[in-house]
Amino acid sequence: MTEFTKTKIHFALALLAAIFALHPFLHRWEDWGFWYLGFEIKLYYAYLLVAGLLSLCVYCYGLTLFSERTHAGLEKLGNYLYALAAMILPLLGGLYLSSLLAERMGRSELAWAAPGVALGLGIAWLVLSQAAAWLVRGRLADQDRTTKAEQWAKQEIVSVNHASELFANDHYDLAVIEAWRAMDARLRRVLLARNVTVDKPQALIQATRKARIVSGPAVGLLEELKQHWHVAMSSEPLTREAASAALCNVRYLLSIIPLPEGTSSGDGHRDHPLRLSA
């Protein structure tokens, strides 16, 4: 989970707290509402709908806590629920204004036009609220991608440096695990720039090949690195030669996989050639 997702959870929880704090005052206007095309719309309905949408939003964001991997579908759903909750009150106000206008026209000589005006304006407000919700969700998704890219940039540099230190101290299995973590961060970062997200680790290499990020002999090196990682994760000891080959593969792959234009490392500088002491 990124820091931005945590911030969104905090904001959603803050809105929920504000809604529940207003609950005692809502009893005064519990029965307030208006009629729209034969249906009674009460303020209390909007209150429950906003509370429900925000609760589902927090639930979707909270499910991402179960794993360090990305959950693009859950985050998109959470963003959309958050945006819908923000649009409920403007939509309610628009429907109320539409009902007032229709009521006024119903009292004029154009009484037949009242239902049409109410229906037309209601549809217009609904479409406008949905468009605004999609825009809000898009802005949140863009910020999610930026935050994830920055997080993976930092993870790549930290893992590379850590892998070098572990190899120097003869911790070959841990060095390969950290080296793969750096490779994983780079690949996900490049895929994210192409609007491709991968939740399952075993699908990462397949997505990389499909996106043509690596090709030819580089694919073989990536598969070999993944095999070294499997050995390092198992109970079988990893030799110094295998660890050295894995680190060399990472160093070469990181040097040939281009980063998107304008991306930078976690410390704010342009990404530089990474060095592994293999």
Short mmCIF file of C-alpha atoms in Angstrom, two decimals, residues 33-189:
data_model
loop_
_atom_site.label_atom_id
_atom_site.label_comp_id
_atom_site.label_asym_id
_atom_site.label_seq_id
_atom_site.Cartn_x
_atom_site.Cartn_y
_atom_site.Cartn_z
CA GLY A 33 -37.59 15.66 1.34
CA PHE A 34 -39.22 16.44 -1.95
CA TRP A 35 -41.19 14.64 -4.64
CA TYR A 36 -39.50 13.92 -7.93
CA LEU A 37 -41.44 12.23 -10.75
CA GLY A 38 -43.73 10.59 -8.22
CA PHE A 39 -40.95 9.41 -5.94
CA GLU A 40 -40.23 10.89 -2.52
CA ILE A 41 -36.55 11.66 -2.02
CA LYS A 42 -35.56 12.29 1.58
CA LEU A 43 -32.41 13.85 2.93
CA TYR A 44 -31.96 10.79 5.12
CA TYR A 45 -31.63 8.62 2.00
CA ALA A 46 -28.71 10.71 0.78
CA TYR A 47 -27.13 10.50 4.23
CA LEU A 48 -27.29 6.71 4.24
CA LEU A 49 -26.04 6.48 0.65
CA VAL A 50 -22.99 8.67 1.31
CA ALA A 51 -22.16 6.74 4.49
CA GLY A 52 -22.51 3.43 2.64
CA LEU A 53 -20.33 4.48 -0.29
CA LEU A 54 -17.59 5.80 1.99
CA SER A 55 -17.69 2.62 4.07
CA LEU A 56 -17.30 0.47 0.95
CA CYS A 57 -14.50 2.78 -0.20
CA VAL A 58 -12.56 2.27 3.05
CA TYR A 59 -13.21 -1.48 2.80
CA CYS A 60 -11.74 -1.65 -0.72
CA TYR A 61 -8.68 0.34 0.32
CA GLY A 62 -8.31 -1.76 3.46
CA LEU A 63 -8.19 -4.99 1.44
CA THR A 64 -4.93 -3.80 -0.12
CA LEU A 65 -3.32 -4.12 3.34
CA PHE A 66 -3.28 -7.89 2.98
CA SER A 67 -0.38 -7.81 0.52
CA GLU A 68 2.48 -5.61 -0.59
CA ARG A 69 1.48 -6.27 -4.20
CA THR A 70 -0.67 -3.82 -6.07
CA HIS A 71 -4.44 -4.30 -6.30
CA ALA A 72 -5.34 -2.13 -9.28
CA GLY A 73 -8.95 -3.32 -9.42
CA LEU A 74 -9.66 -2.68 -5.75
CA GLU A 75 -8.03 0.74 -5.81
CA LYS A 76 -9.97 1.77 -8.92
CA LEU A 77 -13.21 0.63 -7.31
CA GLY A 78 -12.32 2.50 -4.12
CA ASN A 79 -11.56 5.64 -6.09
CA TYR A 80 -14.88 5.43 -7.93
CA LEU A 81 -16.85 4.89 -4.71
CA TYR A 82 -15.06 7.85 -3.14
CA ALA A 83 -15.92 10.05 -6.13
CA LEU A 84 -19.56 8.90 -6.13
CA ALA A 85 -19.88 9.72 -2.43
CA ALA A 86 -18.60 13.22 -3.13
CA MET A 87 -21.18 13.69 -5.91
CA ILE A 88 -24.28 12.61 -3.96
CA LEU A 89 -25.02 15.99 -2.34
CA PRO A 90 -24.55 18.01 -5.58
CA LEU A 91 -26.81 15.49 -7.35
CA LEU A 92 -29.43 15.84 -4.60
CA GLY A 93 -29.29 19.62 -4.92
CA GLY A 94 -29.67 19.41 -8.70
CA LEU A 95 -32.68 17.13 -8.44
CA TYR A 96 -34.27 19.47 -5.90
CA LEU A 97 -33.81 22.48 -8.20
CA SER A 98 -35.23 20.43 -11.07
CA SER A 99 -38.33 19.59 -9.01
CA LEU A 100 -38.82 23.26 -8.10
CA LEU A 101 -38.57 24.31 -11.74
CA ALA A 102 -40.95 21.58 -12.82
CA GLU A 103 -43.40 22.59 -10.10
CA ARG A 104 -43.31 26.20 -11.26
CA MET A 105 -43.89 25.19 -14.88
CA GLY A 106 -46.73 22.95 -13.73
CA ARG A 107 -48.52 26.02 -12.41
CA SER A 108 -48.22 27.87 -15.70
CA GLU A 109 -50.04 27.34 -18.95
CA LEU A 110 -47.34 24.82 -19.94
CA ALA A 111 -48.31 22.29 -17.27
CA TRP A 112 -47.73 19.43 -19.70
CA ALA A 113 -44.04 20.34 -19.86
CA ALA A 114 -43.39 19.82 -16.13
CA PRO A 115 -42.70 16.05 -16.28
CA GLY A 116 -40.46 16.48 -19.30
CA VAL A 117 -38.47 19.25 -17.63
CA ALA A 118 -38.08 17.21 -14.44
CA LEU A 119 -37.00 14.10 -16.35
CA GLY A 120 -34.64 15.97 -18.68
CA LEU A 121 -32.95 17.95 -15.93
CA GLY A 122 -32.71 14.85 -13.74
CA ILE A 123 -30.95 12.92 -16.47
CA ALA A 124 -28.67 15.90 -17.11
CA TRP A 125 -27.72 16.14 -13.42
CA LEU A 126 -27.13 12.37 -13.27
CA VAL A 127 -24.87 12.43 -16.34
CA LEU A 128 -23.01 15.47 -15.00
CA SER A 129 -22.45 13.84 -11.62
CA GLN A 130 -21.17 10.65 -13.27
CA ALA A 131 -18.81 12.65 -15.48
CA ALA A 132 -17.50 14.52 -12.44
CA ALA A 133 -17.08 11.21 -10.59
CA TRP A 134 -15.06 9.77 -13.48
CA LEU A 135 -12.87 12.88 -13.53
CA VAL A 136 -12.23 12.64 -9.80
CA ARG A 137 -11.48 8.95 -10.10
CA GLY A 138 -9.07 9.67 -12.97
CA ARG A 139 -7.20 12.26 -10.93
CA LEU A 140 -6.91 9.83 -8.03
CA ALA A 141 -5.70 7.07 -10.38
CA ASP A 142 -3.03 9.38 -11.85
CA GLN A 143 -1.80 10.21 -8.36
CA ASP A 144 -1.79 6.50 -7.50
CA ARG A 145 0.44 5.75 -10.50
CA THR A 146 2.83 8.58 -9.65
CA THR A 147 3.12 7.48 -6.04
CA LYS A 148 3.69 3.83 -7.00
CA ALA A 149 6.37 4.79 -9.52
CA GLU A 150 8.21 6.79 -6.86
CA GLN A 151 7.88 3.95 -4.38
CA TRP A 152 9.29 1.41 -6.83
CA ALA A 153 12.15 3.75 -7.74
CA LYS A 154 13.18 3.92 -4.09
CA GLN A 155 12.72 0.16 -3.70
CA GLU A 156 14.97 -0.50 -6.69
CA ILE A 157 17.86 1.57 -5.36
CA VAL A 158 17.56 0.24 -1.81
CA SER A 159 17.41 -3.38 -3.00
CA VAL A 160 20.39 -3.00 -5.33
CA ASN A 161 22.56 -1.52 -2.61
CA HIS A 162 21.40 -4.12 -0.11
CA ALA A 163 22.07 -6.96 -2.55
CA SER A 164 25.64 -5.73 -3.02
CA GLU A 165 26.21 -5.61 0.73
CA LEU A 166 24.73 -9.05 1.30
CA PHE A 167 26.89 -10.59 -1.44
CA ALA A 168 30.02 -9.00 0.03
CA ASN A 169 29.12 -10.61 3.38
CA ASP A 170 28.62 -14.06 1.79
CA HIS A 171 24.82 -14.07 2.17
CA TYR A 172 24.26 -15.32 -1.35
CA ASP A 173 20.63 -16.40 -1.08
CA LEU A 174 19.56 -13.10 0.50
CA ALA A 175 21.58 -11.18 -2.08
CA VAL A 176 19.70 -12.87 -4.94
CA ILE A 177 16.35 -12.23 -3.25
CA GLU A 178 17.15 -8.52 -2.96
CA ALA A 179 18.46 -8.44 -6.53
CA TRP A 180 15.21 -9.91 -7.82
CA ARG A 181 13.29 -7.37 -5.76
CA ALA A 182 15.18 -4.61 -7.55
CA MET A 183 14.41 -6.23 -10.90
CA ASP A 184 10.76 -6.62 -9.93
CA ALA A 185 10.54 -2.93 -9.01
CA ARG A 186 12.08 -1.83 -12.34
CA LEU A 187 9.80 -4.02 -14.43
CA ARG A 188 6.65 -2.94 -12.61
CA ARG A 189 7.70 0.68 -12.94
#
